[in-house]
CSV table of C-alpha atoms in Angstrom, one decimal:
chain,number,residue,atom,x,y,z
A,1,UNK,CA,78.4,75.4,105.2
A,2,UNK,CA,74.9,76.5,103.6
A,3,UNK,CA,74.5,78.7,100.5
A,4,UNK,CA,73.4,81.3,102.6
A,5,UNK,CA,77.3,82.9,103.7
A,6,UNK,CA,79.3,85.8,101.8
A,7,UNK,CA,82.7,86.2,102.7
A,8,UNK,CA,85.5,89.6,101.8
A,9,UNK,CA,88.3,90.1,102.4
A,10,UNK,CA,89.1,94.0,103.7
A,11,UNK,CA,92.1,95.5,102.7
A,12,UNK,CA,95.2,94.8,104.9
A,13,UNK,CA,97.9,97.0,105.2
A,14,UNK,CA,101.6,95.4,105.9
A,15,UNK,CA,100.7,97.1,109.0
A,16,UNK,CA,98.0,95.8,110.3
A,17,UNK,CA,99.3,94.7,114.2
A,18,UNK,CA,97.0,91.3,114.4
A,19,UNK,CA,96.7,88.4,112.7
A,20,UNK,CA,93.5,88.8,110.0
A,21,UNK,CA,90.5,87.0,110.2
A,22,UNK,CA,88.3,86.0,108.5
A,23,UNK,CA,84.7,87.8,107.3
A,24,UNK,CA,81.3,87.1,106.3
A,25,UNK,CA,78.3,87.8,106.0
A,26,UNK,CA,74.9,86.4,105.8
A,27,UNK,CA,71.8,86.7,103.7
A,28,UNK,CA,68.8,85.7,104.7
A,29,UNK,CA,66.2,83.9,102.3
A,30,UNK,CA,63.9,87.1,102.9
A,31,UNK,CA,66.3,89.1,100.7
A,32,UNK,CA,65.3,87.3,97.6
A,33,UNK,CA,61.6,86.9,98.1
A,34,UNK,CA,59.7,90.2,97.2
A,35,UNK,CA,56.2,88.4,97.9
A,36,UNK,CA,55.5,85.1,99.5
A,37,UNK,CA,54.4,83.0,96.3
A,38,UNK,CA,51.7,80.6,97.3
A,39,UNK,CA,52.2,76.7,97.7
A,40,UNK,CA,55.4,77.0,99.0
A,41,UNK,CA,57.0,73.6,100.3
A,42,UNK,CA,56.4,73.1,103.9
A,43,UNK,CA,57.9,71.5,106.5
A,44,UNK,CA,55.8,68.9,109.0
A,45,UNK,CA,54.2,70.9,111.9
A,46,UNK,CA,56.7,69.5,114.3
A,47,UNK,CA,60.0,70.5,111.7
A,48,UNK,CA,58.0,74.1,111.2
A,49,UNK,CA,58.0,74.1,115.0
A,50,UNK,CA,61.9,73.9,115.6
A,51,UNK,CA,63.1,75.7,112.4
A,52,UNK,CA,60.5,78.7,113.4
A,53,UNK,CA,58.8,79.0,109.8
A,54,UNK,CA,56.5,76.7,107.8
A,55,UNK,CA,58.5,77.0,104.9
A,56,UNK,CA,62.4,75.8,104.3
A,57,UNK,CA,62.7,78.5,101.5
A,58,UNK,CA,62.6,80.9,104.4
A,59,UNK,CA,64.7,78.8,107.1
A,60,UNK,CA,68.1,80.6,108.1
A,61,UNK,CA,70.2,78.6,110.3
A,62,UNK,CA,73.0,79.9,112.1
A,63,UNK,CA,75.5,78.4,114.3
A,64,UNK,CA,77.5,80.0,116.6
A,65,UNK,CA,80.7,81.6,114.9
A,66,UNK,CA,83.9,81.8,117.2
A,67,UNK,CA,84.3,77.5,119.7
A,68,UNK,CA,85.2,78.7,122.5
A,69,UNK,CA,88.2,78.8,123.4
A,70,UNK,CA,90.1,79.2,120.1
A,71,UNK,CA,90.7,82.3,118.0
A,72,UNK,CA,88.6,82.0,115.5
B,1,UNK,CA,90.4,113.6,104.3
B,2,UNK,CA,88.2,116.2,103.1
B,3,UNK,CA,88.0,118.5,100.5
B,4,UNK,CA,86.2,121.5,100.9
B,5,UNK,CA,84.3,124.3,98.8
B,6,UNK,CA,83.7,126.9,99.9
B,7,UNK,CA,80.2,126.9,98.4
B,8,UNK,CA,77.1,125.4,99.2
B,9,UNK,CA,75.8,122.2,97.6
B,10,UNK,CA,72.5,123.8,95.9
B,11,UNK,CA,71.8,128.0,96.7
B,12,UNK,CA,70.0,128.6,99.6
B,13,UNK,CA,67.7,132.1,99.4
B,14,UNK,CA,64.9,132.7,102.5
B,15,UNK,CA,63.2,135.5,101.5
B,16,UNK,CA,60.2,135.5,104.1
B,17,UNK,CA,61.6,137.2,108.1
B,18,UNK,CA,60.0,134.3,109.7
B,19,UNK,CA,62.0,132.7,112.8
B,20,UNK,CA,60.0,130.3,113.4
B,21,UNK,CA,60.4,128.5,110.0
B,22,UNK,CA,63.8,128.2,111.7
B,23,UNK,CA,62.3,126.6,114.7
B,24,UNK,CA,61.1,124.1,112.7
B,25,UNK,CA,63.7,123.2,110.1
B,26,UNK,CA,66.5,122.3,113.2
B,27,UNK,CA,65.0,119.2,113.1
B,28,UNK,CA,66.5,118.5,109.6
B,29,UNK,CA,70.1,119.8,111.3
B,30,UNK,CA,70.3,117.9,115.4
B,31,UNK,CA,67.1,115.5,114.5
B,32,UNK,CA,67.4,111.8,114.4
B,33,UNK,CA,66.8,111.3,111.2
B,34,UNK,CA,68.7,114.8,110.1
B,35,UNK,CA,71.6,115.7,108.5
B,36,UNK,CA,74.2,115.2,111.0
B,37,UNK,CA,72.9,112.2,112.2
B,38,UNK,CA,73.5,110.7,108.6
B,39,UNK,CA,76.7,112.1,107.9
B,40,UNK,CA,77.8,109.9,111.1
B,41,UNK,CA,76.3,106.8,110.5
B,42,UNK,CA,77.3,106.4,107.2
B,43,UNK,CA,81.5,108.2,107.9
B,44,UNK,CA,81.0,105.5,111.0
B,45,UNK,CA,79.5,102.3,109.0
B,46,UNK,CA,81.9,102.0,106.6
B,47,UNK,CA,84.6,100.9,108.2
B,48,UNK,CA,83.6,97.2,108.4
B,49,UNK,CA,81.1,97.1,105.4
B,50,UNK,CA,82.4,94.6,102.5
B,51,UNK,CA,84.8,97.0,100.6
B,52,UNK,CA,82.7,97.1,98.0
B,53,UNK,CA,80.5,99.4,99.1
B,54,UNK,CA,82.5,101.7,101.1
B,55,UNK,CA,83.0,104.3,98.9
B,56,UNK,CA,79.4,104.6,98.7
B,57,UNK,CA,79.0,105.6,102.3
B,58,UNK,CA,82.0,107.8,101.9
B,59,UNK,CA,80.3,109.7,99.0
B,60,UNK,CA,76.7,110.2,100.8
B,61,UNK,CA,78.0,110.5,104.6
B,62,UNK,CA,80.3,113.6,102.8
B,63,UNK,CA,76.9,115.2,100.9
B,64,UNK,CA,74.8,114.7,103.7
B,65,UNK,CA,77.9,117.4,106.0
B,66,UNK,CA,76.8,119.2,102.6
B,67,UNK,CA,73.2,119.4,103.0
B,68,UNK,CA,74.0,120.2,107.1
B,69,UNK,CA,75.5,123.6,105.7
B,70,UNK,CA,72.6,124.1,103.8
B,71,UNK,CA,69.8,123.4,106.6
B,72,UNK,CA,72.6,125.6,108.6
B,73,UNK,CA,72.4,128.2,106.4
B,74,UNK,CA,68.7,128.7,106.5
B,75,UNK,CA,68.4,128.7,110.3
B,76,UNK,CA,71.4,130.6,110.8
B,77,UNK,CA,69.7,133.3,107.9
B,78,UNK,CA,66.2,133.2,109.9
B,79,UNK,CA,67.5,133.8,113.3
B,80,UNK,CA,70.6,136.5,112.6
B,81,UNK,CA,68.4,139.3,113.3
B,82,UNK,CA,66.0,138.3,115.1
B,83,UNK,CA,65.2,139.9,118.2
B,84,UNK,CA,64.5,138.5,121.8
B,85,UNK,CA,61.5,139.6,121.4
B,86,UNK,CA,61.2,138.0,117.8
B,87,UNK,CA,62.9,134.7,119.0
B,88,UNK,CA,60.0,134.9,121.8
B,89,UNK,CA,57.5,135.3,119.8
B,90,UNK,CA,59.2,132.2,117.5
B,91,UNK,CA,59.2,129.8,120.5
B,92,UNK,CA,62.5,130.1,120.2
B,93,UNK,CA,62.7,131.9,123.7
B,94,UNK,CA,64.6,128.7,125.1
B,95,UNK,CA,66.8,128.3,122.8
B,96,UNK,CA,68.2,131.8,123.2
B,97,UNK,CA,68.2,131.6,126.9
B,98,UNK,CA,70.9,129.2,126.1
B,99,UNK,CA,72.4,130.0,123.5
B,100,UNK,CA,71.1,133.9,121.7
B,101,UNK,CA,71.3,133.3,117.9
B,102,UNK,CA,74.1,130.4,117.7
B,103,UNK,CA,72.8,127.0,116.5
B,104,UNK,CA,72.9,124.1,118.7
B,105,UNK,CA,72.4,120.2,117.4
B,106,UNK,CA,69.0,119.9,119.1
B,107,UNK,CA,65.0,118.9,116.9
B,108,UNK,CA,62.7,120.7,116.5
B,109,UNK,CA,61.0,120.2,120.3
B,110,UNK,CA,64.7,121.1,121.5
B,111,UNK,CA,66.2,117.6,123.0
B,112,UNK,CA,69.5,117.4,122.1
B,113,UNK,CA,71.4,115.4,119.1
B,114,UNK,CA,72.7,111.2,120.9
B,115,UNK,CA,74.9,109.1,119.5
B,116,UNK,CA,71.4,106.5,119.9
B,117,UNK,CA,69.9,108.2,116.5
B,118,UNK,CA,72.3,106.5,115.2
B,119,UNK,CA,73.3,102.4,115.0
B,120,UNK,CA,76.3,100.6,113.2
B,121,UNK,CA,75.0,96.9,113.5
B,122,UNK,CA,78.3,95.3,111.8
B,123,UNK,CA,76.0,93.5,109.5
B,124,UNK,CA,76.1,95.0,106.6
B,125,UNK,CA,72.0,93.9,105.6
B,126,UNK,CA,70.7,95.2,108.7
B,127,UNK,CA,73.2,98.7,108.2
B,128,UNK,CA,72.3,98.9,104.4
B,129,UNK,CA,68.8,99.0,105.3
B,130,UNK,CA,69.2,101.0,108.5
B,131,UNK,CA,70.5,103.6,105.9
B,132,UNK,CA,67.5,103.4,103.5
B,133,UNK,CA,64.7,103.8,106.0
B,134,UNK,CA,67.1,107.3,106.7
B,135,UNK,CA,67.2,108.5,103.8
B,136,UNK,CA,62.4,107.4,103.5
B,137,UNK,CA,61.9,109.5,107.0
B,138,UNK,CA,64.3,112.0,106.1
B,139,UNK,CA,62.7,112.3,102.9
B,140,UNK,CA,58.9,112.7,105.1
B,141,UNK,CA,60.9,115.4,106.9
B,142,UNK,CA,62.0,117.4,104.0
B,143,UNK,CA,58.2,117.0,102.5
B,144,UNK,CA,56.3,118.3,106.2
B,145,UNK,CA,58.7,121.1,105.9
B,146,UNK,CA,58.0,122.1,102.7
B,147,UNK,CA,54.2,121.9,103.9
B,148,UNK,CA,54.7,123.8,106.9
B,149,UNK,CA,56.6,127.2,104.8
B,150,UNK,CA,55.0,129.6,102.1
B,151,UNK,CA,58.3,130.7,101.2
B,152,UNK,CA,59.2,129.1,97.8
B,153,UNK,CA,63.1,130.3,97.7
B,154,UNK,CA,62.9,127.8,101.3
B,155,UNK,CA,61.0,125.3,99.5
B,156,UNK,CA,63.4,125.3,96.2
B,157,UNK,CA,66.4,124.1,99.0
B,158,UNK,CA,64.0,121.7,100.3
B,159,UNK,CA,62.6,120.2,96.7
B,160,UNK,CA,66.5,120.0,96.4
B,161,UNK,CA,67.6,118.7,99.5
B,162,UNK,CA,64.2,115.7,99.3
B,163,UNK,CA,64.8,114.2,96.0
B,164,UNK,CA,68.7,113.6,97.4
B,165,UNK,CA,67.2,111.6,99.9
B,166,UNK,CA,65.2,109.9,97.1
B,167,UNK,CA,68.4,109.0,95.1
B,168,UNK,CA,70.6,108.0,98.6
B,169,UNK,CA,67.7,105.5,98.9
B,170,UNK,CA,68.4,104.0,95.5
B,171,UNK,CA,71.7,103.8,96.1
B,172,UNK,CA,71.8,101.9,99.1
B,173,UNK,CA,69.3,99.9,98.0
B,174,UNK,CA,71.4,98.8,95.4
B,175,UNK,CA,73.9,98.6,97.9
B,176,UNK,CA,72.4,95.9,99.7
B,177,UNK,CA,71.5,93.9,95.8
B,178,UNK,CA,75.2,94.2,95.3
B,179,UNK,CA,76.1,92.7,98.6
B,180,UNK,CA,73.8,89.5,97.8
B,181,UNK,CA,74.8,89.2,95.1
B,182,UNK,CA,78.2,88.8,95.5
B,183,UNK,CA,79.3,85.5,95.9
B,184,UNK,CA,83.8,85.4,95.3
B,185,UNK,CA,84.5,82.7,97.7
B,186,UNK,CA,83.4,80.6,100.0
B,187,UNK,CA,83.4,81.3,103.8
B,188,UNK,CA,86.0,79.7,105.4
B,189,UNK,CA,84.9,79.1,109.1
């Protein structure tokens, strides 16, 4: 997993009916850039197309959180 | 649970008999960026937001209800003694036909409040950005309301409400920073 994820644990009551699910959220890299500096490293054109951005620093990967057929 | 104090957060004085102003103020009562929408938005989002910022949403959501009371007081004072003729002259004849002098959750154009005005995405960053945007839009609305009246007492209360939007926006932006820097443990799945 990449460093863009933050996990947290909501309050859990002894009377909660279901087993707990892990909780996490993404903080994409745009949250750390106020105004994009010039001269950032660039992907090759082919890689840029695949990533949806020319700049690796702006890339935020996202994979499905739940595997099909499993609980978590 | 809430504890109620039987007073307004900030005193509301209305010094001019101007029922038409009520028609505009109602935007902050039942409009998309109004106080009802704000209160319900924050108090609903707080269930799924990380623990660190739940208290902030509770506090601000509660304060929005205090603001709702202030707007309601202004609208009530402006319309409670208005005759049907005055309501008509103020463009409130449609309102009068439906509600007499009762308040109703709708915007300045008479469109009823709807839950589609508020959003809870479940993504903390997206939710807080919605909240920041809502505060800035409410600030702008208060500016236009201050522009549209020359009642200095109403303006005084509206200026208080406008300032609260500025403070709340900052608090929500601080909440984003808290959630950005929160690195307690590695993601598990």
